[in-house]
C-alpha cells in the first residue's frame, strides 16, 4: 500500500543537495525509531511522487543508505530498514533495555513534533490549554531575586518551603497527613517512579500494574528485568477478585496503580475498592505505589489510597507536569519517613539535587493561587469539551467505558472483536495520531479500545475517520 | 572529650518549648546522618552548658528521644544514637545502597548548610564567586519569551540549539568533533554518570576508578553492586604500569577518570599518558568515561581523551554545575551515536526529558558570551588565591603534591605516616570542615593527604589549625 504522507520534509530551496536531505532525513527517522528495523520504505516511484523529486534522486539516496548500512535492498521486493548497526566496538549492554523496545518506539513517536498532525492519542494538554503567562510571571519574579539558590545545589530533599506547603496544605486538603521530612522532590513523577522501582525491585521480580495502564511505566519495569503482571481495571478501580488470585500465585512486592482519573480509562478507584486494596496489601505484604498525576483534574475531592492508610503501605507519587508545565520537571514522592530517607539516598547518589530554580517557580505558582485559578479554568473547559467528544464518539457508534468525572481521557471501544490498532494505523497515514488500547496493555495484547484526549479532538477529521472505520 | 560546639540551634524566643526544639533538632541530626548509629551524645551537663539551657530540660529531651527509639541510654556511660529503626513494615531493599553508606554520610554532610562554618574541604565555589546576575539576566530574558517550551516536555535529547552549540563550537574548541545527535543533555554530570553506569554495569562487575578520586561516583558504583578498583593517580594522570597490571587481573568494562584538573589532586593527564590509556583501552577492550567537569577552569587548552580518540572508546561527560550554577542541573554526555541512542532510551524510560527552561538559560549564558567572561574572572581570581594558599600551606609544613595549573583544588600532605582524618575530626569541632584524603579513596583507606579548596580558605583559622596540627 503506498504511503500517501511524505516520509520526510524536503526543501528544494535549501543549499543542501536533495540526495543529502533525503539521506539525513531517513537516517533521522531510523534513529528516532519512526522507521523500525524491517520496515519497508516507499517504492522509488512513490517516494519520488510524494516528495516532488526525481526518481534518480531517490535511487541515489537509497543506494547511499544501503552503502551506509541503514537500508537493505531485497531483489524485486524493495528497500527495508536494516537491523540496528552494532556499536563500533562491543558494548555489552547489561540492562534489560531491549525488553522495553516497543515502549521506546512509542515514546519516541509520542514526543516527535509532527507539524499539523491531529493528536487525539496524545497524553497531555495542548500548548494553548496550559498557561504560559503563569510560568513567565513566576520566572520574572524569580529573576529579580538574588540569592544562593540561583547557583547552588540546594536542599537535597527539595526546596523546604515547597515541601512544607505540599505536606501541610496540599496533601492535607486531600486527606493525607505528612511531615515535610516524608517528602522528596523529584524531576517529575517519572523520576519518582524510577527511584521507587530502583530501590525495591530486582530483575526477575513480579510487579503488578494496572491493565490497561501507563505504558512508560511498563517499559521502565521491563527495562529493569521485572516481570509485569496486569491487574484488570474495573469501573471502580482494580478488580479485587482477580487481584487476590494474582496475589495467590505471585508474591509481588509492589502494585503500581493510578487511583484518580486513571490513564487510560478515566475511572477513579472507589472508597470501598480502596479499602479492600489496602486490606489485601496488609494480608499479602505488598506496597502500593499510588500515581496521582491526574488527581487535580477531578472536580471533587476523590479518594486517594494514601488518605486511607496515611502512607503506611502506600507510596504516593505526583507531579505538576500534566497540570502546569512539563518543562519544570517538578514532582514529588510522599511516603514513610524511613523509606523517604532511603529514596533520598538513592536520589543523591544518582543525580544529587533537583533544580531549586524550578522548584521555586512551582512554589510561587502554588502559593500565589495561580495554580488553583488555572486548574479551575482547565477543569471547566475539559468538562465542556468532554461532553462534546463523548457525544461525537457515540454518534460514531463507539461504546464508552464510562463517562469520566473529569480529566482529559475518554476510553471508548470500536466493538467486540475489532482491532483498534488497525484503525490507528490507517489514521496515522492521514496524520491523525490515535492511541489504540493495545499500547496500554502490559504486553500490547490486542484491544478494541481507544484512548481519546478530548482536548486534542478539534475539528471533524477524527470523527469522520471513526465513522467510516 | 566534651563537644565544644553546640550540637543544634536552640532559640529561646521561639514559641516552641525548648524540650521540643531539642528533640526535633536531634531527630534531624540523626535523619541527616550527622549523628550516626552508635555516636555518643554530649553528657547532660555538657549539652546544657553548650546550649544555655537547664539540665532538667536536657534530661527531659533525652528521655523523650529514648522513648521514641532514637537514643539508647547505657547506664553510667551516657546516651547513644540507636540503630536505624526498621521500616514499619518490611521493605526488602534490593539495591546495594547500604554498600554506599559511608559516601552517603559524607554527601549528607557535604550538602548540609552549617552557618559560619569554614569549608576548605568543600567541592564547589563559594556563593560569591559565582555570578548570580548572569543567571538572573537569562531568567529575565526567558520570562519575556512566550512559547511551548515553557510548558511542554521539549526535545527528548535536549534543546537542539544547545546541543548544536556544544557539538559545533564548544567541543570543537577542545578538539572533539561530534554531531548534535551524539549529544544527550542530562540533569548535571551525576545524572550522566548514572545513565552510563546503569546501561553498562551489572552487579559484580569490576569497574576502574581514579585513586584518589570522586567519592560520589564510588558510592554510585557501589550502590549498583559493582566492585570498584582504584588506579593510582600519578602526576601526569593514571599510573599506566599499574593500570596494565590491573587490566591483566580484572577484565573491566569501564574506567571512570577525571582527565583535566583531577579531583582531588589537581593534576591533568598528559598527552603521552592519554595516548597510552587509549592504547590500553583498545588492547583490553574497555571504555573510558571521561569526566570533564573541571576542564574550563584550566587556563590553557588541556588534553582530553575524547580529543585523541574522537569518541570511539571515550564517553565524555561534562556539566555547568561547578562553573556557572548547580541549580540549573545542566550537563551532557557526548559519545558514539549508537551508544547515545541507548542512553537516550534509558533516560526516557527513567525520567522522560530535562527542563528546557533551564537548558535555554544555559544556552543564553553560553551564546551571549557571559560564560566566557565569567570564567576568565574566576580563573584569574583562582590563580591569585591558589598562590596564596599554596604559600600558606607550605608555611604550615604541608607538602604539595603538585602546583596545579588551574582550578580550585590543592592536594597537600601532612607527611608520611600522619592521618589526615584525625586532624579533620579535630577541625570539625572548631567548625572547620576539612576534606581528608581517605574520603577520596575507594574504600576510605588511610591517607596523610588533604584536599583544599582555595576559594574557601578565607582567614587565618584554617592555617592556624594546620600549623598546630
Short mmCIF file of C-alpha atoms in Angstrom, two decimals, chain A residues 87-462:
data_model
loop_
_atom_site.label_atom_id
_atom_site.label_comp_id
_atom_site.label_asym_id
_atom_site.label_seq_id
_atom_site.Cartn_x
_atom_site.Cartn_y
_atom_site.Cartn_z
CA UNK A 87 28.35 -0.47 18.18
CA UNK A 88 31.71 0.15 16.54
CA UNK A 89 33.30 -1.62 19.48
CA UNK A 90 31.46 -4.18 21.51
CA UNK A 91 29.47 -2.80 24.41
CA UNK A 92 27.75 -5.47 26.39
CA UNK A 93 24.60 -3.80 27.40
CA UNK A 94 23.84 -5.30 30.79
CA UNK A 95 20.45 -3.68 31.26
CA UNK A 96 17.22 -5.20 30.03
CA UNK A 97 16.61 -2.20 27.84
CA UNK A 98 15.72 -4.29 24.79
CA UNK A 99 12.69 -5.66 26.63
CA UNK A 100 11.22 -2.18 26.56
CA UNK A 101 11.71 -1.83 22.84
CA UNK A 102 8.04 -1.41 21.98
CA UNK A 103 7.53 1.22 24.62
CA UNK A 104 10.63 3.05 23.47
CA UNK A 105 9.40 3.15 19.91
CA UNK A 106 6.14 4.57 21.21
CA UNK A 107 7.86 7.15 23.40
CA UNK A 108 10.00 8.40 20.55
CA UNK A 109 6.88 8.76 18.43
CA UNK A 110 4.92 10.39 21.22
CA UNK A 111 7.49 13.12 21.70
CA UNK A 112 8.05 13.67 18.00
CA UNK A 113 6.74 17.01 16.87
CA UNK A 114 4.74 16.35 13.69
CA UNK A 115 3.51 19.71 12.43
CA UNK A 116 -0.18 19.80 11.53
CA UNK A 117 -0.85 16.35 12.93
CA UNK A 118 -4.06 15.92 14.92
CA UNK A 119 -3.27 14.03 18.10
CA UNK A 120 -6.32 12.62 19.88
CA UNK A 121 -3.97 9.96 21.25
CA UNK A 122 -1.74 12.48 22.99
CA UNK A 123 -1.13 12.09 26.74
CA UNK A 124 -1.03 15.75 27.68
CA UNK A 125 -2.90 19.00 27.15
CA UNK A 126 -2.33 21.10 24.00
CA UNK A 127 0.01 24.07 24.36
CA UNK A 128 -2.81 26.61 24.31
CA UNK A 129 -4.56 24.90 27.22
CA UNK A 130 -1.64 25.49 29.55
CA UNK A 131 -0.93 29.00 30.73
CA UNK A 132 2.47 30.22 29.60
CA UNK A 133 1.90 33.54 31.35
CA UNK A 134 1.75 31.79 34.72
CA UNK A 135 5.25 30.41 34.15
CA UNK A 136 6.53 33.68 32.69
CA UNK A 137 5.27 35.67 35.68
CA UNK A 138 6.97 33.37 38.17
CA UNK A 139 10.19 33.27 36.18
CA UNK A 140 10.15 37.03 36.04
CA UNK A 141 9.64 37.36 39.79
CA UNK A 142 12.43 34.93 40.40
CA UNK A 143 14.81 36.74 38.06
CA UNK A 144 14.52 39.79 40.29
CA UNK A 145 15.60 37.90 43.41
CA UNK A 146 19.23 37.39 44.18
CA UNK A 147 20.32 34.55 46.39
CA UNK A 148 22.42 31.44 46.65
CA UNK A 149 19.57 29.41 45.18
CA UNK A 150 20.49 30.69 41.71
CA UNK A 151 23.83 28.94 41.70
CA UNK A 152 23.96 26.31 44.44
CA UNK A 153 22.88 22.69 44.79
CA UNK A 154 20.07 23.50 47.20
CA UNK A 155 18.36 21.28 49.77
CA UNK A 156 18.94 17.63 48.99
CA UNK A 157 15.31 16.69 49.75
CA UNK A 158 13.95 19.63 47.79
CA UNK A 159 13.15 23.27 48.46
CA UNK A 160 11.88 23.29 52.06
CA UNK A 161 9.03 25.82 51.68
CA UNK A 162 7.68 23.77 48.76
CA UNK A 163 7.87 20.55 50.78
CA UNK A 164 6.18 22.28 53.71
CA UNK A 165 3.43 23.67 51.51
CA UNK A 166 2.86 20.25 49.98
CA UNK A 167 2.91 18.47 53.34
CA UNK A 168 0.90 20.92 55.38
CA UNK A 169 -1.59 22.21 52.88
CA UNK A 170 -1.82 20.50 49.54
CA UNK A 171 -1.68 16.92 50.76
CA UNK A 172 -3.71 17.87 53.82
CA UNK A 173 -6.55 19.03 51.59
CA UNK A 174 -6.86 15.57 50.09
CA UNK A 175 -6.64 13.93 53.49
CA UNK A 176 -3.00 12.85 53.52
CA UNK A 177 -1.09 13.85 56.62
CA UNK A 178 2.64 14.02 56.15
CA UNK A 179 5.66 15.86 57.50
CA UNK A 180 8.00 17.72 55.15
CA UNK A 181 10.59 15.04 56.03
CA UNK A 182 8.38 12.42 54.38
CA UNK A 183 8.54 14.28 51.08
CA UNK A 184 11.16 14.10 48.40
CA UNK A 185 11.07 16.40 45.38
CA UNK A 186 11.78 14.59 42.10
CA UNK A 187 12.31 15.63 38.48
CA UNK A 188 8.72 14.83 37.55
CA UNK A 189 6.72 11.75 38.54
CA UNK A 190 8.73 9.51 36.18
CA UNK A 191 11.84 10.16 38.20
CA UNK A 192 9.87 9.30 41.35
CA UNK A 193 8.59 6.02 39.88
CA UNK A 194 12.12 5.19 38.78
CA UNK A 195 13.61 5.80 42.24
CA UNK A 196 10.98 3.59 43.87
CA UNK A 197 11.40 0.81 41.32
CA UNK A 198 15.15 1.02 41.56
CA UNK A 199 15.17 0.80 45.33
CA UNK A 200 12.67 -2.00 45.64
CA UNK A 201 12.77 -4.17 42.51
CA UNK A 202 15.38 -6.56 41.23
CA UNK A 203 15.47 -8.48 37.93
CA UNK A 204 13.00 -11.37 37.95
CA UNK A 205 10.62 -9.78 40.47
CA UNK A 206 6.92 -9.85 39.70
CA UNK A 207 5.36 -6.39 39.80
CA UNK A 208 1.66 -5.65 39.47
CA UNK A 209 0.39 -2.89 37.19
CA UNK A 210 -2.99 -1.65 36.03
CA UNK A 211 -4.26 -3.35 32.85
CA UNK A 212 -4.79 -1.19 30.87
CA UNK A 213 -2.24 1.22 32.30
CA UNK A 214 0.64 3.65 31.80
CA UNK A 215 2.98 2.32 29.11
CA UNK A 216 6.11 4.26 30.09
CA UNK A 217 5.90 2.57 33.47
CA UNK A 218 5.65 -0.82 31.77
CA UNK A 219 8.78 -0.01 29.80
CA UNK A 220 10.62 1.17 32.90
CA UNK A 221 9.80 -2.00 34.83
CA UNK A 222 10.66 -4.25 31.89
CA UNK A 223 13.98 -2.46 31.42
CA UNK A 224 14.80 -3.44 35.00
CA UNK A 225 14.11 -7.07 34.23
CA UNK A 226 10.87 -7.18 36.23
CA UNK A 227 8.02 -9.41 35.16
CA UNK A 228 4.94 -7.23 34.97
CA UNK A 229 1.53 -8.72 35.62
CA UNK A 230 -1.61 -6.74 34.81
CA UNK A 231 -4.46 -6.34 37.25
CA UNK A 232 -7.67 -5.80 35.24
CA UNK A 233 -9.12 -2.38 35.78
CA UNK A 234 -12.84 -2.26 36.53
CA UNK A 235 -15.21 0.68 36.66
CA UNK A 236 -14.38 1.33 40.30
CA UNK A 237 -10.69 0.56 40.31
CA UNK A 238 -8.59 -2.62 40.22
CA UNK A 239 -10.62 -5.84 40.03
CA UNK A 240 -10.30 -7.10 43.60
CA UNK A 241 -11.26 -10.74 42.95
CA UNK A 242 -8.74 -11.10 40.15
CA UNK A 243 -6.13 -9.22 42.16
CA UNK A 244 -6.46 -11.71 45.01
CA UNK A 245 -5.98 -14.61 42.60
CA UNK A 246 -2.83 -12.99 41.25
CA UNK A 247 -1.57 -12.41 44.77
CA UNK A 248 -2.02 -16.12 45.47
CA UNK A 249 0.11 -17.09 42.51
CA UNK A 250 2.80 -14.41 42.61
CA UNK A 251 4.21 -12.82 45.71
CA UNK A 252 4.58 -9.30 44.36
CA UNK A 253 6.32 -6.63 46.33
CA UNK A 254 4.68 -3.70 44.58
CA UNK A 255 1.50 -2.74 42.77
CA UNK A 256 1.70 0.48 40.77
CA UNK A 257 -1.76 1.96 40.35
CA UNK A 258 -3.35 5.15 39.14
CA UNK A 259 -6.14 5.86 41.61
CA UNK A 260 -7.85 9.01 40.35
CA UNK A 261 -8.90 9.55 36.71
CA UNK A 262 -6.92 6.53 35.70
CA UNK A 263 -4.92 6.58 32.48
CA UNK A 264 -6.35 5.41 30.07
CA UNK A 265 -9.85 4.52 31.32
CA UNK A 266 -10.75 7.74 33.17
CA UNK A 267 -12.12 5.71 36.10
CA UNK A 268 -11.41 6.53 39.74
CA UNK A 269 -10.96 3.95 42.48
CA UNK A 270 -13.96 3.94 44.84
CA UNK A 271 -13.69 4.16 48.61
CA UNK A 272 -14.80 0.54 49.01
CA UNK A 273 -12.26 -0.77 46.48
CA UNK A 274 -9.53 1.37 48.03
CA UNK A 275 -10.30 -0.15 51.42
CA UNK A 276 -10.17 -3.69 50.03
CA UNK A 277 -6.93 -2.95 48.18
CA UNK A 278 -5.30 -1.84 51.41
CA UNK A 279 -6.58 -4.88 53.26
CA UNK A 280 -5.02 -7.10 50.60
CA UNK A 281 -1.78 -5.12 50.78
CA UNK A 282 -1.70 -5.86 54.51
CA UNK A 283 -2.63 -9.52 54.08
CA UNK A 284 -0.16 -10.24 51.27
CA UNK A 285 2.54 -7.84 52.38
CA UNK A 286 2.96 -5.66 49.33
CA UNK A 287 3.30 -1.90 48.81
CA UNK A 288 1.01 0.25 46.70
CA UNK A 289 2.63 2.91 44.56
CA UNK A 290 -0.12 5.44 44.02
CA UNK A 291 0.44 7.53 40.90
CA UNK A 292 -1.72 10.63 41.34
CA UNK A 293 -0.68 12.87 38.47
CA UNK A 294 -4.27 13.37 37.26
CA UNK A 295 -5.88 13.90 40.68
CA UNK A 296 -6.16 17.68 40.35
CA UNK A 297 -8.25 17.30 37.20
CA UNK A 298 -11.01 15.75 39.30
CA UNK A 299 -13.74 18.30 40.09
CA UNK A 300 -14.37 16.88 43.57
CA UNK A 301 -12.11 15.51 46.26
CA UNK A 302 -11.58 11.98 45.02
CA UNK A 303 -10.41 9.12 47.21
CA UNK A 304 -6.69 8.52 47.46
CA UNK A 305 -5.25 5.31 48.87
CA UNK A 306 -2.78 7.37 50.86
CA UNK A 307 -5.64 9.19 52.57
CA UNK A 308 -6.92 5.87 53.91
CA UNK A 309 -3.66 4.35 55.08
CA UNK A 310 -1.69 7.55 55.76
CA UNK A 311 1.43 6.44 53.90
CA UNK A 312 1.92 3.20 55.73
CA UNK A 313 1.78 0.81 52.77
CA UNK A 314 1.17 3.50 50.18
CA UNK A 315 3.96 5.35 48.40
CA UNK A 316 2.39 8.43 46.88
CA UNK A 317 3.78 9.95 43.66
CA UNK A 318 2.64 13.11 41.94
CA UNK A 319 3.83 15.91 39.68
CA UNK A 320 2.85 19.16 38.02
CA UNK A 321 3.86 18.12 34.51
CA UNK A 322 0.32 17.47 33.28
CA UNK A 323 -1.34 20.38 35.03
CA UNK A 324 1.09 23.32 34.81
CA UNK A 325 4.30 22.58 32.94
CA UNK A 326 6.28 19.52 31.93
CA UNK A 327 9.25 21.81 31.34
CA UNK A 328 9.69 22.50 35.06
CA UNK A 329 10.16 18.78 35.84
CA UNK A 330 8.78 19.15 39.36
CA UNK A 331 7.22 16.13 41.00
CA UNK A 332 7.39 14.51 44.42
CA UNK A 333 7.15 11.33 46.46
CA UNK A 334 5.44 11.15 49.88
CA UNK A 335 5.95 8.02 51.97
CA UNK A 336 7.13 6.65 55.32
CA UNK A 337 9.97 8.73 56.71
CA UNK A 338 12.48 5.87 56.68
CA UNK A 339 11.64 4.95 53.11
CA UNK A 340 11.85 8.63 52.14
CA UNK A 341 15.35 8.67 53.58
CA UNK A 342 16.42 5.69 51.51
CA UNK A 343 14.91 7.15 48.37
CA UNK A 344 16.73 10.38 49.11
CA UNK A 345 19.99 8.46 49.46
CA UNK A 346 19.39 6.84 46.08
CA UNK A 347 18.49 10.17 44.51
CA UNK A 348 21.66 11.78 45.88
CA UNK A 349 23.92 9.07 44.52
CA UNK A 350 22.25 9.00 41.12
CA UNK A 351 21.84 12.71 40.42
CA UNK A 352 22.46 14.85 43.53
CA UNK A 353 19.76 17.52 43.80
CA UNK A 354 16.87 18.89 41.72
CA UNK A 355 16.79 22.43 40.34
CA UNK A 356 15.81 24.84 43.10
CA UNK A 357 15.07 27.48 40.48
CA UNK A 358 12.30 25.31 39.03
CA UNK A 359 11.03 24.33 42.47
CA UNK A 360 10.75 28.00 43.41
CA UNK A 361 8.84 28.74 40.20
CA UNK A 362 6.39 25.97 41.13
CA UNK A 363 6.20 27.18 44.72
CA UNK A 364 5.26 30.70 43.57
CA UNK A 365 2.58 29.35 41.26
CA UNK A 366 1.07 27.31 44.08
CA UNK A 367 1.36 29.85 46.85
CA UNK A 368 0.08 32.82 44.86
CA UNK A 369 -3.11 30.96 43.96
CA UNK A 370 -2.27 30.90 40.26
CA UNK A 371 -2.41 27.13 40.22
CA UNK A 372 -5.88 26.99 41.68
CA UNK A 373 -7.25 29.54 39.20
CA UNK A 374 -5.62 27.85 36.26
CA UNK A 375 -6.95 24.43 37.24
CA UNK A 376 -10.48 25.75 37.67
CA UNK A 377 -10.42 27.05 34.12
CA UNK A 378 -8.91 23.84 32.76
CA UNK A 379 -11.45 21.65 34.56
CA UNK A 380 -14.36 23.70 33.25
CA UNK A 381 -13.02 23.74 29.74
CA UNK A 382 -12.40 19.99 29.87
CA UNK A 383 -15.93 19.37 31.11
CA UNK A 384 -17.44 21.14 28.11
CA UNK A 385 -15.08 19.51 25.65
CA UNK A 386 -15.56 16.07 27.21
CA UNK A 387 -19.32 16.35 26.73
CA UNK A 388 -18.89 17.25 23.07
CA UNK A 389 -16.40 14.49 22.36
CA UNK A 390 -18.49 11.85 24.14
CA UNK A 391 -21.48 12.82 22.02
CA UNK A 392 -19.44 12.71 18.83
CA UNK A 393 -17.95 9.32 19.71
CA UNK A 394 -21.38 7.91 20.38
CA UNK A 395 -22.54 9.21 17.03
CA UNK A 396 -19.63 7.29 15.52
CA UNK A 397 -21.06 4.19 17.31
CA UNK A 398 -18.19 3.82 19.70
CA UNK A 399 -19.03 2.45 23.14
CA UNK A 400 -17.89 4.42 26.15
CA UNK A 401 -16.29 2.54 29.05
CA UNK A 402 -17.66 5.11 31.44
CA UNK A 403 -18.36 8.81 31.47
CA UNK A 404 -15.33 10.09 33.39
CA UNK A 405 -15.88 12.52 36.25
CA UNK A 406 -13.07 14.70 34.98
CA UNK A 407 -9.77 14.77 33.17
CA UNK A 408 -8.73 14.67 29.55
CA UNK A 409 -9.17 10.99 28.73
CA UNK A 410 -12.16 9.11 27.37
CA UNK A 411 -11.89 5.36 26.80
CA UNK A 412 -14.10 4.03 24.01
CA UNK A 413 -14.45 0.77 22.12
CA UNK A 414 -14.97 0.03 18.45
CA UNK A 415 -16.93 -3.06 19.44
CA UNK A 416 -16.08 -6.62 20.37
CA UNK A 417 -13.62 -8.32 18.03
CA UNK A 418 -12.47 -5.12 16.34
CA UNK A 419 -8.78 -4.18 16.38
CA UNK A 420 -8.13 -0.61 17.44
CA UNK A 421 -4.54 -0.93 16.22
CA UNK A 422 -5.78 -1.29 12.66
CA UNK A 423 -7.74 1.92 12.60
CA UNK A 424 -4.87 3.69 14.37
CA UNK A 425 -2.51 2.56 11.68
CA UNK A 426 -4.82 3.87 8.95
CA UNK A 427 -5.31 7.15 10.82
CA UNK A 428 -1.54 7.72 11.05
CA UNK A 429 -1.41 7.85 7.28
CA UNK A 430 -3.90 10.71 7.42
CA UNK A 431 -1.77 12.45 10.04
CA UNK A 432 -4.18 11.61 12.86
CA UNK A 433 -2.40 10.05 15.82
CA UNK A 434 -4.70 7.75 17.75
CA UNK A 435 -3.89 5.76 20.88
CA UNK A 436 -5.17 2.20 20.41
CA UNK A 437 -5.79 0.12 23.53
CA UNK A 438 -3.08 -2.44 22.86
CA UNK A 439 -0.48 0.22 23.69
CA UNK A 440 -1.81 0.37 27.24
CA UNK A 441 -1.64 -3.36 27.86
CA UNK A 442 1.35 -4.96 29.59
CA UNK A 443 2.38 -6.97 26.54
CA UNK A 444 0.47 -4.99 23.90
CA UNK A 445 -2.28 -7.59 23.81
CA UNK A 446 -4.98 -6.86 21.18
CA UNK A 447 -7.72 -4.43 22.12
CA UNK A 448 -10.84 -2.91 20.61
CA UNK A 449 -10.43 0.19 22.79
CA UNK A 450 -9.01 3.63 22.06
CA UNK A 451 -7.99 6.43 24.39
CA UNK A 452 -9.15 9.89 23.32
CA UNK A 453 -7.68 13.06 24.76
CA UNK A 454 -10.71 15.33 24.48
CA UNK A 455 -8.57 18.49 24.40
CA UNK A 456 -6.92 17.24 21.21
CA UNK A 457 -10.15 16.34 19.35
CA UNK A 458 -10.54 19.62 17.46
CA UNK A 459 -12.36 19.62 14.11
CA UNK A 460 -14.28 16.89 12.34
CA UNK A 461 -11.42 14.90 10.86
CA UNK A 462 -11.12 12.49 13.80
#
